[in-house]
Amino acid sequence: MSIKEYAKEMIEMDPVFQDIADQKETLWINGAHLPFNLVDGVCQLVVSDDDIADAEKRLHRFAPYIKKCFPETAEDEGLIESPLRDISEMQQALINTYDAEIPGRLLLKMDSHLPIAGSVKARGGIYEVLKHAEDLALDAGMITEEDNYERFADDDFKEFFGKYTVQVGSTGNLGLSIGIMSAFLGFKVKVHMSADARQWKKDMLRSKGVEVIEYDDDYSKAVQEGRRLSDLDPSSYFVDDEYSLPLFLGYAVAAQRLKGQLEEMDIEVDIDHPLIVYIPCGVGGAPGGVCYGLKRVFGDDVHVFFCEPTLFPSVLIGIASAKYEESNVADFGLSGMSAADGLACASPSGLVTRLCGNLVSGDFTVRDAILFDYMRMLKETEDVFIEPSSCAAFTGPVSLMKFEDGRDYLELWGLDESAMANATQICWATGGRLVPDDIWDKYMNTYL
Ligand SMILES: *Cc1c(COP(=O)(O)O)cnc(C)c1O
């Protein structure tokens, strides 16, 4: 495949882009990452603290409904939240196996086990569906914001939503989250799935009455076609992973909640106790929203790195080239299928690459094969199962200090030995709970 002119120029200027084209694991440090106070004002024009607080309030309004319909959320009173867990055994195993330097404390944010959708998509995806349902119900005068939202479970609401369609393009997990929640509320649902999507995710959706449309093409095409078909139907709403603000807000809410969890664990975050977060990244929606929320809450005390497959470093390329959604991994000669199905996006979100372009610290690329090794290691050391895509996060703590650019980054931001000894490093586990047992067995025996 031919490499585009702009990509050739980038490769000539910086060897990291040669690694990208060669499908080598690498770390790209974002040269446009700025101190938070320089970016804060401009960012707030697009997504403000009030917007995020408003999203959190909406989720609270829906909490009685969620609690009623999904008893697994009862413990959190109908809020869709996941545990933050110490994984010191895994930390030690990573250090020993990969001869890695991982200072401080290593934690796992278990969005892999979020209720309802079993992935990080339970944040943004479910939030956007709930917001759409609320907008329709408010417009129709069926409810006021002061009412008890348990009423959304009533038959007249289901009948009402049955007149409307929700559509989404997905590599799998977003489809699951939008599909499950929309079908539950009574919407007709169509999920447009890319070729990378797993069969069991399609089967699960169909079993819930969702129409699954399969494409023999990549994720961008599935989104494009879904958007086009939805736009032809006035009663259809398209959840647009490449541009959606509601999705972004649903993800961003995670940050305040994480802050509460860190406080509960007596973990300090300040200039002497840095927080370093690694998030698997596909089109950028989920990691972008979480990153944005974290920067708003912790400012320069948090350092957020995305982790992408060597075949699909779409967000990395989108930000580094400043071509945003116009860029494509094919421009660097990359093509093929990834075992990290949840991350297989060729072009990034225009919204996220712009909004996070000055906020994200950098981006790791990771080979498919090692994801399965990390997955087995986490199962053995902590008895936790997360899906292969999720395991991309472990490349962060393992590799950060191996790359010269990583060590330079730490020095530039004043993260010396003593600060790093006090660091909290978080791997964001993004999916896994809904994976069927026979698929787990297959994953456990996959050696690439
Ligand atoms: C969707 C997904 C991601 C990344 O989210 P994007 O919004 O596509 O960047 C990461 N891990 C898993 C398991 C996912 O399903």
CSV table of C-alpha atoms in Angstrom, one decimal, residues 4-448:
chain,number,residue,atom,x,y,z
A,4,LYS,CA,0.7,9.4,1.6
A,5,GLU,CA,2.8,12.4,1.1
A,6,TYR,CA,2.1,14.0,4.6
A,7,ALA,CA,2.9,10.6,6.2
A,8,LYS,CA,6.2,10.5,4.4
A,9,GLU,CA,7.1,14.0,5.6
A,10,MET,CA,6.3,13.0,9.2
A,11,ILE,CA,8.4,9.8,8.9
A,12,GLU,CA,11.3,11.9,7.7
A,13,MET,CA,11.0,14.3,10.5
A,14,ASP,CA,10.6,11.9,13.4
A,15,PRO,CA,11.7,8.3,13.6
A,16,VAL,CA,8.7,7.4,15.8
A,17,PHE,CA,6.6,7.6,12.6
A,18,GLN,CA,8.9,5.1,10.9
A,19,ASP,CA,8.1,2.7,13.8
A,20,ILE,CA,4.4,3.4,13.2
A,21,ALA,CA,4.7,2.5,9.5
A,22,ASP,CA,6.8,-0.6,10.4
A,23,GLN,CA,4.1,-1.7,12.9
A,24,LYS,CA,6.7,-1.6,15.7
A,25,GLU,CA,5.6,-1.0,19.3
A,26,THR,CA,6.4,2.5,20.2
A,27,LEU,CA,5.6,5.5,22.4
A,28,TRP,CA,4.7,8.8,20.8
A,29,ILE,CA,5.0,11.8,23.1
A,30,ASN,CA,2.5,14.5,22.2
A,31,GLY,CA,4.5,17.7,21.5
A,32,ALA,CA,1.3,19.7,21.6
A,33,HIS,CA,0.5,18.7,25.2
A,34,LEU,CA,0.3,21.9,27.2
A,35,PRO,CA,0.0,22.9,30.8
A,36,PHE,CA,-3.7,22.7,31.7
A,37,ASN,CA,-4.2,26.4,32.6
A,38,LEU,CA,-3.2,27.4,29.0
A,39,VAL,CA,-5.9,25.1,27.5
A,40,ASP,CA,-8.6,25.3,30.1
A,41,GLY,CA,-10.4,28.4,28.8
A,42,VAL,CA,-10.6,27.3,25.2
A,43,CYS,CA,-11.7,23.8,26.1
A,44,GLN,CA,-14.5,25.1,28.3
A,45,LEU,CA,-16.0,26.9,25.3
A,46,VAL,CA,-16.8,23.4,23.9
A,47,VAL,CA,-17.3,21.3,27.0
A,48,SER,CA,-17.6,23.1,30.3
A,49,ASP,CA,-17.6,21.9,33.9
A,50,ASP,CA,-21.3,22.8,33.9
A,51,ASP,CA,-21.9,20.4,31.0
A,52,ILE,CA,-20.3,17.6,32.8
A,53,ALA,CA,-22.1,18.4,36.0
A,54,ASP,CA,-25.4,18.5,34.0
A,55,ALA,CA,-24.6,15.0,32.6
A,56,GLU,CA,-24.0,13.7,36.2
A,57,LYS,CA,-27.3,15.2,37.3
A,58,ARG,CA,-29.1,13.5,34.4
A,59,LEU,CA,-27.6,10.1,35.4
A,60,HIS,CA,-28.9,10.8,39.0
A,61,ARG,CA,-32.4,11.4,37.7
A,62,PHE,CA,-32.3,8.1,35.9
A,63,ALA,CA,-30.8,6.2,38.8
A,64,PRO,CA,-34.2,5.0,40.2
A,65,TYR,CA,-35.1,3.6,36.8
A,66,ILE,CA,-31.7,1.9,36.3
A,67,LYS,CA,-31.9,0.5,39.8
A,68,LYS,CA,-35.4,-0.9,39.2
A,69,CYS,CA,-34.5,-2.4,35.8
A,70,PHE,CA,-31.0,-3.6,36.5
A,71,PRO,CA,-30.7,-5.0,40.1
A,72,GLU,CA,-26.9,-5.4,39.6
A,73,THR,CA,-26.8,-1.6,40.1
A,74,ALA,CA,-28.6,-1.7,43.5
A,75,GLU,CA,-25.4,-1.5,45.5
A,76,ASP,CA,-24.5,1.9,43.8
A,77,GLU,CA,-28.2,3.1,44.0
A,78,GLY,CA,-28.7,2.9,40.3
A,79,LEU,CA,-25.5,4.6,39.3
A,80,ILE,CA,-23.4,2.7,36.7
A,81,GLU,CA,-20.0,2.5,38.3
A,82,SER,CA,-17.1,0.1,38.5
A,83,PRO,CA,-14.5,-0.8,41.2
A,84,LEU,CA,-11.0,0.6,41.4
A,85,ARG,CA,-8.8,-2.2,42.6
A,86,ASP,CA,-5.2,-2.7,43.7
A,87,ILE,CA,-3.3,-5.1,41.4
A,88,SER,CA,0.0,-5.4,43.2
A,89,GLU,CA,0.4,-9.1,42.2
A,90,MET,CA,0.0,-8.2,38.6
A,91,GLN,CA,2.4,-5.3,39.0
A,92,GLN,CA,5.1,-7.7,40.4
A,93,ALA,CA,4.5,-10.2,37.6
A,94,LEU,CA,4.8,-7.5,34.9
A,95,ILE,CA,8.0,-6.3,36.6
A,96,ASN,CA,9.5,-9.8,36.7
A,97,THR,CA,8.4,-11.0,33.2
A,98,TYR,CA,9.2,-7.9,31.2
A,99,ASP,CA,12.1,-6.6,33.3
A,100,ALA,CA,10.0,-3.5,33.7
A,101,GLU,CA,10.3,-0.5,36.0
A,102,ILE,CA,6.9,0.2,37.5
A,103,PRO,CA,7.3,2.6,40.4
A,104,GLY,CA,4.5,3.6,42.8
A,105,ARG,CA,1.2,1.8,43.0
A,106,LEU,CA,-0.6,0.0,40.1
A,107,LEU,CA,-4.4,0.0,40.1
A,108,LEU,CA,-7.1,-1.4,37.7
A,109,LYS,CA,-10.1,0.7,36.9
A,110,MET,CA,-12.6,-2.1,36.2
A,111,ASP,CA,-14.9,-0.6,33.6
A,112,SER,CA,-14.6,-4.1,32.2
A,113,HIS,CA,-17.1,-5.0,34.8
A,114,LEU,CA,-19.5,-2.0,34.5
A,115,PRO,CA,-23.2,-3.1,34.9
A,116,ILE,CA,-25.5,-3.6,32.0
A,117,ALA,CA,-23.0,-3.4,29.1
A,118,GLY,CA,-19.8,-4.9,30.6
A,119,SER,CA,-17.6,-2.3,29.0
A,120,VAL,CA,-16.6,1.4,29.2
A,121,LYS,CA,-19.3,2.0,26.7
A,122,ALA,CA,-21.8,1.6,29.5
A,123,ARG,CA,-20.7,5.2,30.4
A,124,GLY,CA,-21.1,7.1,27.2
A,125,GLY,CA,-23.4,4.8,25.3
A,126,ILE,CA,-26.0,4.4,28.0
A,127,TYR,CA,-25.8,8.1,28.9
A,128,GLU,CA,-26.6,9.2,25.3
A,129,VAL,CA,-29.5,6.8,25.0
A,130,LEU,CA,-31.0,8.0,28.3
A,131,LYS,CA,-30.6,11.6,27.3
A,132,HIS,CA,-32.3,10.9,24.0
A,133,ALA,CA,-35.2,9.2,25.8
A,134,GLU,CA,-35.5,12.0,28.2
A,135,ASP,CA,-35.5,14.6,25.5
A,136,LEU,CA,-38.3,12.8,23.7
A,137,ALA,CA,-40.3,12.3,26.9
A,138,LEU,CA,-39.9,15.9,28.0
A,139,ASP,CA,-40.9,17.2,24.5
A,140,ALA,CA,-44.0,15.0,24.5
A,141,GLY,CA,-44.9,16.2,28.0
A,142,MET,CA,-44.8,12.7,29.4
A,143,ILE,CA,-42.5,13.6,32.3
A,144,THR,CA,-40.9,16.5,34.1
A,145,GLU,CA,-37.4,16.5,35.5
A,146,GLU,CA,-38.9,16.5,39.0
A,147,ASP,CA,-40.8,13.2,38.4
A,148,ASN,CA,-39.6,9.8,39.6
A,149,TYR,CA,-37.9,8.3,36.5
A,150,GLU,CA,-39.0,4.8,37.4
A,151,ARG,CA,-41.9,5.7,35.1
A,152,PHE,CA,-39.6,5.1,32.1
A,153,ALA,CA,-40.2,1.4,32.8
A,154,ASP,CA,-44.0,1.8,32.3
A,155,ASP,CA,-45.7,0.3,29.3
A,156,ASP,CA,-46.9,3.6,27.9
A,157,PHE,CA,-43.3,4.8,27.8
A,158,LYS,CA,-42.2,1.6,26.0
A,159,GLU,CA,-45.0,2.0,23.5
A,160,PHE,CA,-44.1,5.6,22.9
A,161,PHE,CA,-40.4,4.8,22.3
A,162,GLY,CA,-41.4,2.0,20.0
A,163,LYS,CA,-42.3,4.7,17.4
A,164,TYR,CA,-38.6,5.7,17.3
A,165,THR,CA,-35.4,4.1,16.1
A,166,VAL,CA,-31.9,4.3,17.5
A,167,GLN,CA,-29.0,3.4,15.2
A,168,VAL,CA,-25.2,3.2,15.8
A,169,GLY,CA,-22.1,2.0,14.0
A,170,SER,CA,-19.8,-0.2,16.2
A,171,THR,CA,-16.9,-2.6,16.4
A,172,GLY,CA,-19.0,-4.4,19.0
A,173,ASN,CA,-19.1,-2.9,22.5
A,174,LEU,CA,-20.8,0.4,21.7
A,175,GLY,CA,-23.4,-1.6,19.8
A,176,LEU,CA,-23.9,-3.8,22.9
A,177,SER,CA,-24.4,-0.8,25.2
A,178,ILE,CA,-26.6,1.2,22.8
A,179,GLY,CA,-28.5,-1.9,21.8
A,180,ILE,CA,-29.2,-3.3,25.3
A,181,MET,CA,-30.3,0.1,26.7
A,182,SER,CA,-32.3,1.2,23.7
A,183,ALA,CA,-34.1,-2.1,23.4
A,184,PHE,CA,-34.9,-2.1,27.1
A,185,LEU,CA,-36.5,1.4,26.9
A,186,GLY,CA,-38.6,0.1,23.9
A,187,PHE,CA,-36.8,1.7,21.0
A,188,LYS,CA,-36.3,-0.1,17.7
A,189,VAL,CA,-32.6,-0.5,17.3
A,190,LYS,CA,-30.2,-1.0,14.4
A,191,VAL,CA,-26.5,-1.7,15.0
A,192,HIS,CA,-24.2,-1.4,12.0
A,193,MET,CA,-21.2,-3.7,12.7
A,194,SER,CA,-17.8,-3.6,11.1
A,195,ALA,CA,-15.9,-6.7,9.9
A,196,ASP,CA,-13.8,-6.8,13.1
A,197,ALA,CA,-16.8,-7.2,15.3
A,198,ARG,CA,-17.0,-10.6,17.2
A,199,GLN,CA,-19.7,-13.0,16.3
A,200,TRP,CA,-20.9,-13.5,20.0
A,201,LYS,CA,-21.6,-9.7,20.2
A,202,LYS,CA,-23.8,-9.9,17.2
A,203,ASP,CA,-25.5,-13.0,18.5
A,204,MET,CA,-26.1,-11.4,21.9
A,205,LEU,CA,-27.7,-8.3,20.3
A,206,ARG,CA,-30.0,-10.3,18.0
A,207,SER,CA,-31.2,-12.3,21.1
A,208,LYS,CA,-32.3,-9.0,22.6
A,209,GLY,CA,-34.3,-8.1,19.5
A,210,VAL,CA,-31.7,-5.7,18.0
A,211,GLU,CA,-31.3,-5.6,14.2
A,212,VAL,CA,-27.6,-6.2,13.4
A,213,ILE,CA,-26.4,-5.1,10.0
A,214,GLU,CA,-23.0,-6.6,9.1
A,215,TYR,CA,-20.4,-4.9,6.9
A,216,ASP,CA,-17.5,-6.5,5.2
A,217,ASP,CA,-15.6,-3.3,5.7
A,218,ASP,CA,-13.9,-1.3,8.4
A,219,TYR,CA,-15.4,0.7,11.3
A,220,SER,CA,-15.5,4.0,9.5
A,221,LYS,CA,-17.6,2.5,6.7
A,222,ALA,CA,-20.0,1.0,9.2
A,223,VAL,CA,-20.5,4.4,10.8
A,224,GLN,CA,-20.8,6.2,7.5
A,225,GLU,CA,-23.5,3.8,6.3
A,226,GLY,CA,-25.3,3.8,9.6
A,227,ARG,CA,-25.3,7.6,9.6
A,228,ARG,CA,-26.6,7.8,6.1
A,229,LEU,CA,-29.4,5.4,6.6
A,230,SER,CA,-30.5,7.0,9.9
A,231,ASP,CA,-30.5,10.5,8.3
A,232,LEU,CA,-33.1,9.2,5.8
A,233,ASP,CA,-35.5,8.4,8.6
A,234,PRO,CA,-36.9,11.4,10.6
A,235,SER,CA,-37.9,9.1,13.5
A,236,SER,CA,-34.3,7.7,13.7
A,237,TYR,CA,-31.6,8.9,16.0
A,238,PHE,CA,-27.9,8.2,15.2
A,239,VAL,CA,-25.4,7.8,18.0
A,240,ASP,CA,-22.4,9.2,16.2
A,241,ASP,CA,-19.2,7.8,17.8
A,242,GLU,CA,-17.1,10.1,15.6
A,243,TYR,CA,-18.7,13.4,16.7
A,244,SER,CA,-21.0,12.9,19.7
A,245,LEU,CA,-21.0,15.3,22.5
A,246,PRO,CA,-23.4,13.4,24.8
A,247,LEU,CA,-21.2,10.3,24.5
A,248,PHE,CA,-18.2,12.4,25.4
A,249,LEU,CA,-20.0,13.8,28.5
A,250,GLY,CA,-21.1,10.3,29.6
A,251,TYR,CA,-17.4,9.2,29.6
A,252,ALA,CA,-16.2,12.5,31.2
A,253,VAL,CA,-18.4,11.9,34.3
A,254,ALA,CA,-16.0,9.0,35.3
A,255,ALA,CA,-13.4,11.5,36.5
A,256,GLN,CA,-15.3,12.9,39.5
A,257,ARG,CA,-16.3,9.5,40.5
A,258,LEU,CA,-12.7,8.2,40.3
A,259,LYS,CA,-11.7,11.1,42.5
A,260,GLY,CA,-14.1,9.9,45.2
A,261,GLN,CA,-12.7,6.4,44.9
A,262,LEU,CA,-9.1,7.6,45.2
A,263,GLU,CA,-10.1,9.5,48.3
A,264,GLU,CA,-11.8,6.5,49.8
A,265,MET,CA,-8.6,4.6,49.3
A,266,ASP,CA,-6.6,7.5,51.0
A,267,ILE,CA,-4.7,8.0,47.8
A,268,GLU,CA,-3.4,11.5,47.3
A,269,VAL,CA,-3.0,13.2,44.0
A,270,ASP,CA,-0.9,16.3,43.8
A,271,ILE,CA,2.3,17.5,42.3
A,272,ASP,CA,4.3,15.2,44.5
A,273,HIS,CA,1.8,12.3,44.0
A,274,PRO,CA,1.2,12.1,40.3
A,275,LEU,CA,-1.6,10.1,38.7
A,276,ILE,CA,-0.7,8.3,35.5
A,277,VAL,CA,-3.5,6.8,33.5
A,278,TYR,CA,-3.4,4.4,30.5
A,279,ILE,CA,-6.5,3.9,28.4
A,280,PRO,CA,-7.1,1.6,25.5
A,281,CYS,CA,-8.2,3.7,22.5
A,282,GLY,CA,-10.2,3.0,19.3
A,283,VAL,CA,-11.9,5.9,17.7
A,284,GLY,CA,-11.1,7.9,20.8
A,285,GLY,CA,-14.5,8.6,22.2
A,286,ALA,CA,-14.2,6.7,25.5
A,287,PRO,CA,-10.6,7.4,26.3
A,288,GLY,CA,-11.0,11.0,25.1
A,289,GLY,CA,-14.0,11.7,27.3
A,290,VAL,CA,-12.3,10.1,30.3
A,291,CYS,CA,-9.1,12.0,29.6
A,292,TYR,CA,-10.9,15.3,29.3
A,293,GLY,CA,-12.8,14.7,32.6
A,294,LEU,CA,-9.6,13.7,34.4
A,295,LYS,CA,-7.7,16.8,33.2
A,296,ARG,CA,-10.6,19.0,34.4
A,297,VAL,CA,-10.5,17.4,37.8
A,298,PHE,CA,-6.7,16.9,38.3
A,299,GLY,CA,-5.1,19.3,35.9
A,300,ASP,CA,-1.4,18.9,35.5
A,301,ASP,CA,-1.3,16.3,38.3
A,302,VAL,CA,-2.7,13.7,36.0
A,303,HIS,CA,-0.9,12.3,32.9
A,304,VAL,CA,-3.1,10.5,30.4
A,305,PHE,CA,-1.7,8.1,27.8
A,306,PHE,CA,-3.8,6.3,25.2
A,307,CYS,CA,-2.9,2.8,24.0
A,308,GLU,CA,-3.6,1.6,20.5
A,309,PRO,CA,-2.9,-1.5,18.4
A,310,THR,CA,0.1,-1.2,16.1
A,311,LEU,CA,-2.3,-1.7,13.2
A,312,PHE,CA,-4.7,1.0,14.3
A,313,PRO,CA,-2.9,4.0,15.8
A,314,SER,CA,-5.7,6.2,14.5
A,315,VAL,CA,-5.9,8.8,17.3
A,316,LEU,CA,-2.1,9.0,17.5
A,317,ILE,CA,-1.9,9.8,13.8
A,318,GLY,CA,-5.0,12.1,13.9
A,319,ILE,CA,-3.4,14.3,16.6
A,320,ALA,CA,0.2,14.1,15.5
A,321,SER,CA,-0.7,15.1,11.9
A,322,ALA,CA,-3.3,17.7,12.9
A,323,LYS,CA,-5.4,16.1,10.2
A,324,TYR,CA,-7.9,14.8,12.7
A,325,GLU,CA,-10.8,12.8,11.1
A,326,GLU,CA,-9.2,13.3,7.7
A,327,SER,CA,-6.4,11.0,8.6
A,328,ASN,CA,-6.4,7.2,8.2
A,329,VAL,CA,-4.0,4.5,9.3
A,330,ALA,CA,-3.9,3.5,5.6
A,331,ASP,CA,-2.0,6.7,5.0
A,332,PHE,CA,0.9,5.1,6.8
A,333,GLY,CA,0.5,1.9,4.8
A,334,LEU,CA,-1.3,0.1,7.7
A,335,SER,CA,-4.1,-2.4,6.9
A,336,GLY,CA,-5.4,-5.6,8.3
A,337,MET,CA,-7.5,-7.1,11.0
A,338,SER,CA,-6.7,-6.7,14.7
A,339,ALA,CA,-7.4,-9.2,17.6
A,340,ALA,CA,-8.1,-6.0,19.6
A,341,ASP,CA,-11.5,-5.8,18.0
A,342,GLY,CA,-12.7,-2.9,20.2
A,343,LEU,CA,-9.8,-0.7,19.1
A,344,ALA,CA,-9.9,-1.4,15.4
A,345,CYS,CA,-10.7,2.1,14.0
A,346,ALA,CA,-8.8,3.4,11.0
A,347,SER,CA,-9.8,7.1,11.3
A,348,PRO,CA,-10.2,8.8,14.6
A,349,SER,CA,-12.9,11.0,16.1
A,350,GLY,CA,-12.7,14.6,14.9
A,351,LEU,CA,-14.1,15.8,18.2
A,352,VAL,CA,-11.7,13.9,20.4
A,353,THR,CA,-8.5,14.5,18.4
A,354,ARG,CA,-9.3,18.2,18.6
A,355,LEU,CA,-10.5,18.5,22.2
A,356,CYS,CA,-7.7,16.3,23.6
A,357,GLY,CA,-4.9,17.4,21.2
A,358,ASN,CA,-3.4,19.6,24.0
A,359,LEU,CA,-4.4,17.4,26.9
A,360,VAL,CA,-3.2,13.9,26.2
A,361,SER,CA,0.4,13.1,27.2
A,362,GLY,CA,1.1,10.5,24.5
A,363,ASP,CA,0.1,7.3,22.9
A,364,PHE,CA,1.6,3.7,23.1
A,365,THR,CA,1.2,1.2,20.3
A,366,VAL,CA,0.9,-2.4,21.2
A,367,ARG,CA,1.1,-5.7,19.3
A,368,ASP,CA,-1.9,-8.0,19.3
A,369,ALA,CA,0.1,-11.1,20.5
A,370,ILE,CA,1.1,-9.5,23.8
A,371,LEU,CA,-2.5,-8.7,24.7
A,372,PHE,CA,-3.3,-12.3,25.3
A,373,ASP,CA,-0.2,-12.7,27.5
A,374,TYR,CA,-1.3,-9.8,29.6
A,375,MET,CA,-4.8,-11.3,29.7
A,376,ARG,CA,-3.5,-14.7,31.0
A,377,MET,CA,-1.2,-12.9,33.5
A,378,LEU,CA,-4.1,-10.9,35.0
A,379,LYS,CA,-6.2,-14.0,35.4
A,380,GLU,CA,-3.4,-15.9,37.1
A,381,THR,CA,-2.3,-13.1,39.4
A,382,GLU,CA,-5.5,-11.4,40.3
A,383,ASP,CA,-8.2,-13.8,39.1
A,384,VAL,CA,-9.7,-11.0,36.9
A,385,PHE,CA,-10.7,-11.5,33.3
A,386,ILE,CA,-10.7,-8.6,30.9
A,387,GLU,CA,-11.0,-8.9,27.1
A,388,PRO,CA,-7.9,-8.7,24.9
A,389,SER,CA,-8.6,-5.1,23.7
A,390,SER,CA,-8.7,-4.0,27.4
A,391,CYS,CA,-5.2,-5.4,28.0
A,392,ALA,CA,-3.6,-2.8,25.8
A,393,ALA,CA,-3.5,-0.6,28.9
A,394,PHE,CA,-0.8,-2.7,30.5
A,395,THR,CA,1.7,-1.7,27.8
A,396,GLY,CA,1.8,1.7,29.5
A,397,PRO,CA,3.3,0.9,32.8
A,398,VAL,CA,5.5,-1.8,31.3
A,399,SER,CA,7.0,0.4,28.6
A,400,LEU,CA,6.9,4.0,29.8
A,401,MET,CA,10.3,4.0,31.4
A,402,LYS,CA,11.8,1.7,28.7
A,403,PHE,CA,11.5,4.4,26.0
A,404,GLU,CA,13.9,7.2,26.1
A,405,ASP,CA,11.1,9.5,25.1
A,406,GLY,CA,9.1,8.3,28.1
A,407,ARG,CA,12.0,9.0,30.5
A,408,ASP,CA,12.4,12.5,28.9
A,409,TYR,CA,8.7,13.1,29.4
A,410,LEU,CA,8.9,12.4,33.1
A,411,GLU,CA,11.9,14.7,33.4
A,412,LEU,CA,10.2,17.5,31.5
A,413,TRP,CA,7.1,17.3,33.8
A,414,GLY,CA,9.2,17.1,36.9
A,415,LEU,CA,8.4,13.5,37.7
A,416,ASP,CA,11.6,12.6,39.4
A,417,GLU,CA,12.4,9.4,41.3
A,418,SER,CA,10.8,10.5,44.5
A,419,ALA,CA,7.6,11.7,42.7
A,420,MET,CA,7.4,8.4,40.8
A,421,ALA,CA,7.8,6.4,44.0
A,422,ASN,CA,4.6,8.2,45.2
A,423,ALA,CA,2.8,7.8,41.8
A,424,THR,CA,-0.5,6.0,41.3
A,425,GLN,CA,-0.6,4.3,37.9
A,426,ILE,CA,-4.0,3.2,36.7
A,427,CYS,CA,-4.7,0.8,33.8
A,428,TRP,CA,-8.2,1.4,32.6
A,429,ALA,CA,-9.8,-2.0,31.9
A,430,THR,CA,-12.4,-1.3,29.2
A,431,GLY,CA,-14.3,-4.5,28.6
A,432,GLY,CA,-14.9,-8.1,29.5
A,433,ARG,CA,-17.8,-9.0,31.8
A,434,LEU,CA,-20.2,-10.1,29.0
A,435,VAL,CA,-17.7,-12.3,27.2
A,436,PRO,CA,-19.3,-15.9,27.2
A,437,ASP,CA,-17.4,-18.7,28.8
A,438,ASP,CA,-16.5,-20.6,25.6
A,439,ILE,CA,-15.0,-17.4,24.2
A,440,TRP,CA,-12.9,-17.0,27.3
A,441,ASP,CA,-11.6,-20.5,26.9
A,442,LYS,CA,-10.7,-19.6,23.3
A,443,TYR,CA,-9.0,-16.4,24.4
A,444,MET,CA,-7.0,-18.2,27.1
A,445,ASN,CA,-5.7,-20.6,24.5
A,446,THR,CA,-4.8,-18.0,21.9
A,447,TYR,CA,-1.1,-17.6,21.2
A,448,LEU,CA,-0.3,-15.3,18.3
